[in-house]
Amino acid sequence: MEDAPMSDPIRWGVLGASNFARKDMAPAIHAARGHVLAALATRSPQKAEPFAAIAPGLRVHVDYDALLADPEIDAVYVPLPHTMHVDWGIKALEAGKHVLVEKPVAMSEAEIAPLIAARDRTGLQAAEAYMIVHHPQWALVRDLLSDGAIGRLRHVEGVFTYDNSADPGNIRNAAAMGGGALPDIGVYTYGCTRWATGAEPDAITHADIEWENGCDVLARVSARFPGFTAHWVNSMRLLPEQFMLFHGEAGLIRLATPFNAARFGEASVDWRGRDGITHRRSWPGLDQYVLQVEAFGAAIRGEAPFPWTLENAAGTQRVIDMAYAAAGGRPAV
């Protein structure tokens, strides 16, 4: 498939009527400039109704292969269970579609390699839907760190938790479907540490993980990076909370809503340096999912590289793999 002309909207198809696709990504695709939500694959007419309400004229295919065969689709979003991302991502590429797969791409670093190979073979865009890097709060944090605003970075603290214990049928509680706190939200605390600092961990120094039915439901993990340490808490059994803290020898940076900007709370960054003055920037109402779709469109059109590559995703998965190994491995499913 050739790059879409500048004047033509990028026509999207969605594989599966997941709740997340319905609530977040489908509206984002519809709202993004130069993009159209054109098709959905689902066997359930009832599940298709909310998507059709967002995008009148939506074509509904009864199976995933039919959507991939649709010549009126340029790009495919894959919000299927984690264990299905690579297979359907490759199928989408082989069908001539650009593909954005939901996070995590796979359940281990090694599993991502075939999707990278398919991307390179087809010359199409393929990436992970890691929306936070498209929000300007993270660009600010990267700049502050690289400019030495807090002096030498010595420690990173990250928390991302929620409680879905009352929803045992949720696929995040199903080990066979790739459930667990680290696949679902550890990608954010681990990945944003890597993204903001540009550093990779030398070792996992502590991994205390609690399991239920083969799923990690509470993970307390520490890592040693070149020059600094990190400690992350991720859970599907704790009161909802999220924050990131970058602590340097001469100051600190705190993000109040680093991951679910405008949903958990207003996105804001507070930082304090040697002058002792606390500075703040906030971005009320900015939708990072819309920004992600528009960035993917810019990559398809050859206007700008997509800022989060499959290699970036593989690097975060490598850290998750290291955490599981340090905890003695995942239980057999």
mmCIF file of C-alpha atoms in Angstrom, residues 71-325:
data_model
loop_
_atom_site.group_PDB
_atom_site.id
_atom_site.type_symbol
_atom_site.label_atom_id
_atom_site.label_comp_id
_atom_site.label_asym_id
_atom_site.label_seq_id
_atom_site.Cartn_x
_atom_site.Cartn_y
_atom_site.Cartn_z
ATOM 1 C CA PRO A 71 -9.906 -2.523 0.099
ATOM 2 C CA GLU A 72 -11.323 0.639 1.674
ATOM 3 C CA ILE A 73 -9.196 0.271 4.817
ATOM 4 C CA ASP A 74 -5.737 1.843 5.115
ATOM 5 C CA ALA A 75 -4.859 1.181 8.774
ATOM 6 C CA VAL A 76 -5.939 -1.347 11.377
ATOM 7 C CA TYR A 77 -6.111 -0.975 15.140
ATOM 8 C CA VAL A 78 -5.747 -4.234 17.088
ATOM 9 C CA PRO A 79 -7.213 -4.137 20.635
ATOM 10 C CA LEU A 80 -7.503 -7.923 20.942
ATOM 11 C CA PRO A 81 -6.269 -9.904 23.965
ATOM 12 C CA HIS A 82 -2.514 -9.520 24.457
ATOM 13 C CA THR A 83 -1.685 -13.001 23.202
ATOM 14 C CA MET A 84 -3.275 -12.243 19.802
ATOM 15 C CA HIS A 85 -1.508 -8.978 18.974
ATOM 16 C CA VAL A 86 1.473 -10.334 17.051
ATOM 17 C CA ASP A 87 -0.468 -12.824 14.895
ATOM 18 C CA TRP A 88 -3.112 -10.327 13.828
ATOM 19 C CA GLY A 89 -0.575 -7.555 13.466
ATOM 20 C CA ILE A 90 1.351 -9.687 10.975
ATOM 21 C CA LYS A 91 -1.859 -10.621 9.146
ATOM 22 C CA ALA A 92 -2.779 -6.953 8.850
ATOM 23 C CA LEU A 93 0.627 -6.085 7.420
ATOM 24 C CA GLU A 94 0.471 -8.957 4.966
ATOM 25 C CA ALA A 95 -2.950 -7.684 3.875
ATOM 26 C CA GLY A 96 -1.355 -4.349 3.026
ATOM 27 C CA LYS A 97 -2.585 -2.403 6.048
ATOM 28 C CA HIS A 98 -0.639 -0.234 8.438
ATOM 29 C CA VAL A 99 -1.157 -1.557 11.949
ATOM 30 C CA LEU A 100 -1.312 -0.118 15.451
ATOM 31 C CA VAL A 101 -1.456 -2.861 18.085
ATOM 32 C CA GLU A 102 -2.542 -2.260 21.644
ATOM 33 C CA LYS A 103 -0.010 -2.664 24.417
ATOM 34 C CA PRO A 104 1.685 -4.882 25.287
ATOM 35 C CA VAL A 105 2.683 -6.103 21.858
ATOM 36 C CA ALA A 106 3.438 -9.586 23.197
ATOM 37 C CA MET A 107 4.087 -11.585 26.340
ATOM 38 C CA SER A 108 7.858 -11.766 25.902
ATOM 39 C CA GLU A 109 10.516 -9.835 24.053
ATOM 40 C CA ALA A 110 11.267 -12.730 21.708
ATOM 41 C CA GLU A 111 7.653 -12.841 20.503
ATOM 42 C CA ILE A 112 7.906 -9.302 19.103
ATOM 43 C CA ALA A 113 10.661 -10.149 16.603
ATOM 44 C CA PRO A 114 8.337 -11.667 13.935
ATOM 45 C CA LEU A 115 6.197 -8.513 13.908
ATOM 46 C CA ILE A 116 9.304 -6.347 13.488
ATOM 47 C CA ALA A 117 10.380 -8.584 10.608
ATOM 48 C CA ALA A 118 6.940 -8.281 8.971
ATOM 49 C CA ARG A 119 7.072 -4.503 9.317
ATOM 50 C CA ASP A 120 10.479 -4.380 7.671
ATOM 51 C CA ARG A 121 9.453 -6.824 4.954
ATOM 52 C CA THR A 122 6.289 -4.956 3.984
ATOM 53 C CA GLY A 123 7.598 -1.413 4.445
ATOM 54 C CA LEU A 124 4.369 -0.468 6.226
ATOM 55 C CA GLN A 125 3.943 1.291 9.552
ATOM 56 C CA ALA A 126 3.574 -1.000 12.566
ATOM 57 C CA ALA A 127 3.760 0.201 16.146
ATOM 58 C CA GLU A 128 2.487 -0.218 19.674
ATOM 59 C CA ALA A 129 -0.310 2.057 20.907
ATOM 60 C CA TYR A 130 1.770 3.545 23.731
ATOM 61 C CA MET A 131 -0.184 6.746 24.021
ATOM 62 C CA ILE A 132 1.715 8.505 26.811
ATOM 63 C CA VAL A 133 4.731 9.442 24.673
ATOM 64 C CA HIS A 134 2.460 11.596 22.516
ATOM 65 C CA HIS A 135 1.437 13.782 25.453
ATOM 66 C CA PRO A 136 3.513 16.967 25.803
ATOM 67 C CA GLN A 137 4.004 16.410 29.533
ATOM 68 C CA TRP A 138 6.446 13.615 28.714
ATOM 69 C CA ALA A 139 8.316 15.747 26.177
ATOM 70 C CA LEU A 140 8.743 18.324 28.933
ATOM 71 C CA VAL A 141 10.058 15.731 31.388
ATOM 72 C CA ARG A 142 12.598 14.467 28.850
ATOM 73 C CA ASP A 143 13.772 18.024 28.198
ATOM 74 C CA LEU A 144 14.069 18.844 31.899
ATOM 75 C CA LEU A 145 16.135 15.726 32.540
ATOM 76 C CA SER A 146 18.400 16.194 29.531
ATOM 77 C CA ASP A 147 18.908 19.875 30.367
ATOM 78 C CA GLY A 148 20.007 19.023 33.918
ATOM 79 C CA ALA A 149 17.141 20.920 35.553
ATOM 80 C CA ILE A 150 17.315 18.656 38.620
ATOM 81 C CA GLY A 151 21.010 17.943 38.541
ATOM 82 C CA ARG A 152 22.186 14.365 38.455
ATOM 83 C CA LEU A 153 19.230 11.952 38.503
ATOM 84 C CA ARG A 154 19.568 9.470 41.363
ATOM 85 C CA HIS A 155 16.169 7.780 41.788
ATOM 86 C CA VAL A 156 12.860 7.215 40.010
ATOM 87 C CA GLU A 157 9.696 6.258 41.864
ATOM 88 C CA GLY A 158 6.614 5.099 39.990
ATOM 89 C CA VAL A 159 3.153 3.901 41.017
ATOM 90 C CA PHE A 160 0.261 2.764 38.843
ATOM 91 C CA THR A 161 -2.525 0.772 40.515
ATOM 92 C CA TYR A 162 -6.214 -0.022 40.258
ATOM 93 C CA ASP A 163 -8.575 -2.663 41.637
ATOM 94 C CA ASN A 164 -10.466 -5.073 39.395
ATOM 95 C CA SER A 165 -10.909 -7.800 42.018
ATOM 96 C CA ALA A 166 -14.701 -7.463 41.685
ATOM 97 C CA ASP A 167 -14.498 -8.361 37.983
ATOM 98 C CA PRO A 168 -13.053 -11.895 37.822
ATOM 99 C CA GLY A 169 -14.214 -12.285 34.218
ATOM 100 C CA ASN A 170 -12.025 -9.415 33.055
ATOM 101 C CA ILE A 171 -9.349 -10.707 30.658
ATOM 102 C CA ARG A 172 -6.747 -8.895 32.762
ATOM 103 C CA ASN A 173 -7.488 -11.559 35.383
ATOM 104 C CA ALA A 174 -7.059 -14.403 32.878
ATOM 105 C CA ALA A 175 -3.500 -15.717 32.688
ATOM 106 C CA ALA A 176 -4.150 -17.624 29.466
ATOM 107 C CA MET A 177 -5.186 -14.371 27.771
ATOM 108 C CA GLY A 178 -2.064 -12.518 28.862
ATOM 109 C CA GLY A 179 -3.480 -11.052 32.047
ATOM 110 C CA GLY A 180 -1.522 -9.528 34.894
ATOM 111 C CA ALA A 181 -0.549 -6.157 36.279
ATOM 112 C CA LEU A 182 2.835 -5.919 34.564
ATOM 113 C CA PRO A 183 1.556 -6.600 31.026
ATOM 114 C CA ASP A 184 -1.316 -4.197 31.542
ATOM 115 C CA ILE A 185 0.219 -1.282 33.471
ATOM 116 C CA GLY A 186 3.820 -2.193 34.263
ATOM 117 C CA VAL A 187 4.514 -1.229 30.667
ATOM 118 C CA TYR A 188 3.836 2.361 31.709
ATOM 119 C CA THR A 189 5.970 2.688 34.832
ATOM 120 C CA TYR A 190 8.827 0.729 33.249
ATOM 121 C CA GLY A 191 8.516 2.207 29.782
ATOM 122 C CA CYS A 192 8.220 5.829 30.830
ATOM 123 C CA THR A 193 11.354 5.494 32.976
ATOM 124 C CA ARG A 194 13.243 4.273 29.921
ATOM 125 C CA TRP A 195 11.633 6.897 27.666
ATOM 126 C CA ALA A 196 12.301 9.880 29.920
ATOM 127 C CA THR A 197 15.870 8.982 30.820
ATOM 128 C CA GLY A 198 17.021 7.265 27.645
ATOM 129 C CA ALA A 199 18.590 4.596 29.874
ATOM 130 C CA GLU A 200 18.221 0.828 30.188
ATOM 131 C CA PRO A 201 18.406 -1.099 33.478
ATOM 132 C CA ASP A 202 21.546 -3.007 34.328
ATOM 133 C CA ALA A 203 19.697 -5.346 36.672
ATOM 134 C CA ILE A 204 16.533 -6.004 38.617
ATOM 135 C CA THR A 205 17.623 -5.781 42.254
ATOM 136 C CA HIS A 206 14.325 -6.739 43.905
ATOM 137 C CA ALA A 207 11.129 -8.375 42.665
ATOM 138 C CA ASP A 208 8.282 -9.150 45.053
ATOM 139 C CA ILE A 209 5.267 -10.353 43.067
ATOM 140 C CA GLU A 210 1.945 -11.680 44.343
ATOM 141 C CA TRP A 211 -0.008 -14.064 42.121
ATOM 142 C CA GLU A 212 -3.642 -15.092 41.741
ATOM 143 C CA ASN A 213 -4.544 -17.884 39.321
ATOM 144 C CA GLY A 214 -1.339 -17.349 37.362
ATOM 145 C CA CYS A 215 -1.702 -13.548 37.121
ATOM 146 C CA ASP A 216 0.574 -11.078 38.848
ATOM 147 C CA VAL A 217 -1.770 -8.864 40.847
ATOM 148 C CA LEU A 218 0.764 -6.875 42.899
ATOM 149 C CA ALA A 219 4.349 -6.288 41.795
ATOM 150 C CA ARG A 220 6.964 -4.335 43.762
ATOM 151 C CA VAL A 221 10.078 -4.187 41.622
ATOM 152 C CA SER A 222 13.365 -2.314 41.943
ATOM 153 C CA ALA A 223 15.991 -1.811 39.261
ATOM 154 C CA ARG A 224 19.487 -0.398 38.937
ATOM 155 C CA PHE A 225 20.151 1.860 35.963
ATOM 156 C CA PRO A 226 23.478 3.499 35.095
ATOM 157 C CA GLY A 227 23.720 6.266 37.698
ATOM 158 C CA PHE A 228 20.302 5.885 39.298
ATOM 159 C CA THR A 229 17.832 3.434 40.800
ATOM 160 C CA ALA A 230 14.127 2.881 40.212
ATOM 161 C CA HIS A 231 11.283 1.396 42.217
ATOM 162 C CA TRP A 232 7.895 0.616 40.712
ATOM 163 C CA VAL A 233 4.609 -0.566 42.225
ATOM 164 C CA ASN A 234 1.925 -1.976 39.941
ATOM 165 C CA SER A 235 -1.241 -3.663 41.081
ATOM 166 C CA MET A 236 -4.723 -4.752 40.062
ATOM 167 C CA ARG A 237 -5.716 -5.082 43.745
ATOM 168 C CA LEU A 238 -5.016 -1.633 45.218
ATOM 169 C CA LEU A 239 -6.839 1.668 45.355
ATOM 170 C CA PRO A 240 -6.418 3.484 42.017
ATOM 171 C CA GLU A 241 -3.363 5.730 42.056
ATOM 172 C CA GLN A 242 -0.684 6.912 39.675
ATOM 173 C CA PHE A 243 2.325 9.180 39.835
ATOM 174 C CA MET A 244 5.932 9.360 38.673
ATOM 175 C CA LEU A 245 8.780 11.046 40.541
ATOM 176 C CA PHE A 246 12.254 11.771 39.183
ATOM 177 C CA HIS A 247 14.562 12.723 42.067
ATOM 178 C CA GLY A 248 17.869 14.385 41.383
ATOM 179 C CA GLU A 249 20.690 15.726 43.475
ATOM 180 C CA ALA A 250 19.527 19.304 42.890
ATOM 181 C CA GLY A 251 15.778 18.966 42.345
ATOM 182 C CA LEU A 252 12.858 16.763 41.436
ATOM 183 C CA ILE A 253 10.113 16.312 38.848
ATOM 184 C CA ARG A 254 6.653 14.995 39.736
ATOM 185 C CA LEU A 255 3.869 13.974 37.356
ATOM 186 C CA ALA A 256 0.445 13.833 38.982
ATOM 187 C CA THR A 257 -1.341 11.994 36.153
ATOM 188 C CA PRO A 258 1.389 10.431 34.054
ATOM 189 C CA PHE A 259 -0.654 7.717 32.354
ATOM 190 C CA ASN A 260 -4.405 8.409 32.194
ATOM 191 C CA ALA A 261 -4.143 12.111 31.417
ATOM 192 C CA ALA A 262 -7.493 13.930 31.508
ATOM 193 C CA ARG A 263 -9.185 10.763 32.767
ATOM 194 C CA PHE A 264 -7.639 9.999 36.150
ATOM 195 C CA GLY A 265 -6.988 13.708 36.627
ATOM 196 C CA GLU A 266 -5.504 16.754 34.988
ATOM 197 C CA ALA A 267 -2.075 16.213 33.461
ATOM 198 C CA SER A 268 0.474 18.366 35.242
ATOM 199 C CA VAL A 269 4.222 18.453 35.807
ATOM 200 C CA ASP A 270 5.762 20.080 38.876
ATOM 201 C CA TRP A 271 9.509 20.568 39.095
ATOM 202 C CA ARG A 272 11.900 22.212 41.498
ATOM 203 C CA GLY A 273 15.562 22.907 40.873
ATOM 204 C CA ARG A 274 18.447 24.644 42.560
ATOM 205 C CA ASP A 275 16.527 27.916 42.777
ATOM 206 C CA GLY A 276 14.067 26.282 45.182
ATOM 207 C CA ILE A 277 11.097 27.535 43.161
ATOM 208 C CA THR A 278 8.366 25.046 42.261
ATOM 209 C CA HIS A 279 7.289 25.369 38.630
ATOM 210 C CA ARG A 280 4.146 23.848 37.152
ATOM 211 C CA ARG A 281 2.706 23.200 33.728
ATOM 212 C CA SER A 282 -0.663 21.598 33.090
ATOM 213 C CA TRP A 283 -2.644 20.506 30.043
ATOM 214 C CA PRO A 284 -6.365 20.424 30.885
ATOM 215 C CA GLY A 285 -8.479 18.292 28.576
ATOM 216 C CA LEU A 286 -5.784 17.340 26.063
ATOM 217 C CA ASP A 287 -6.550 13.907 24.558
ATOM 218 C CA GLN A 288 -3.385 11.833 24.149
ATOM 219 C CA TYR A 289 -5.250 9.167 22.169
ATOM 220 C CA VAL A 290 -6.140 11.701 19.487
ATOM 221 C CA LEU A 291 -2.518 12.869 19.448
ATOM 222 C CA GLN A 292 -1.413 9.252 19.027
ATOM 223 C CA VAL A 293 -3.687 8.685 16.018
ATOM 224 C CA GLU A 294 -2.529 11.918 14.397
ATOM 225 C CA ALA A 295 1.114 10.972 14.993
ATOM 226 C CA PHE A 296 0.527 7.589 13.372
ATOM 227 C CA GLY A 297 -1.070 9.338 10.427
ATOM 228 C CA ALA A 298 1.964 11.612 10.105
ATOM 229 C CA ALA A 299 4.173 8.512 9.991
ATOM 230 C CA ILE A 300 1.989 6.892 7.326
ATOM 231 C CA ARG A 301 2.162 10.049 5.215
ATOM 232 C CA GLY A 302 5.921 10.290 5.658
ATOM 233 C CA GLU A 303 5.686 13.597 7.505
ATOM 234 C CA ALA A 304 7.398 12.508 10.731
ATOM 235 C CA PRO A 305 8.694 9.309 12.320
ATOM 236 C CA PHE A 306 6.415 7.661 14.847
ATOM 237 C CA PRO A 307 7.983 8.340 18.255
ATOM 238 C CA TRP A 308 7.383 4.886 19.777
ATOM 239 C CA THR A 309 8.749 2.033 17.700
ATOM 240 C CA LEU A 310 8.338 -1.712 18.059
ATOM 241 C CA GLU A 311 11.949 -1.703 19.229
ATOM 242 C CA ASN A 312 10.931 0.671 22.029
ATOM 243 C CA ALA A 313 8.147 -1.720 22.972
ATOM 244 C CA ALA A 314 10.561 -4.646 22.922
ATOM 245 C CA GLY A 315 12.861 -2.790 25.311
ATOM 246 C CA THR A 316 10.079 -2.360 27.846
ATOM 247 C CA GLN A 317 9.050 -5.987 27.453
ATOM 248 C CA ARG A 318 12.662 -6.935 28.154
ATOM 249 C CA VAL A 319 12.422 -5.201 31.548
ATOM 250 C CA ILE A 320 9.157 -7.012 32.325
ATOM 251 C CA ASP A 321 10.813 -10.303 31.371
ATOM 252 C CA MET A 322 13.697 -9.433 33.716
ATOM 253 C CA ALA A 323 11.280 -8.691 36.567
ATOM 254 C CA TYR A 324 9.484 -12.007 36.144
ATOM 255 C CA ALA A 325 12.809 -13.855 36.021
#
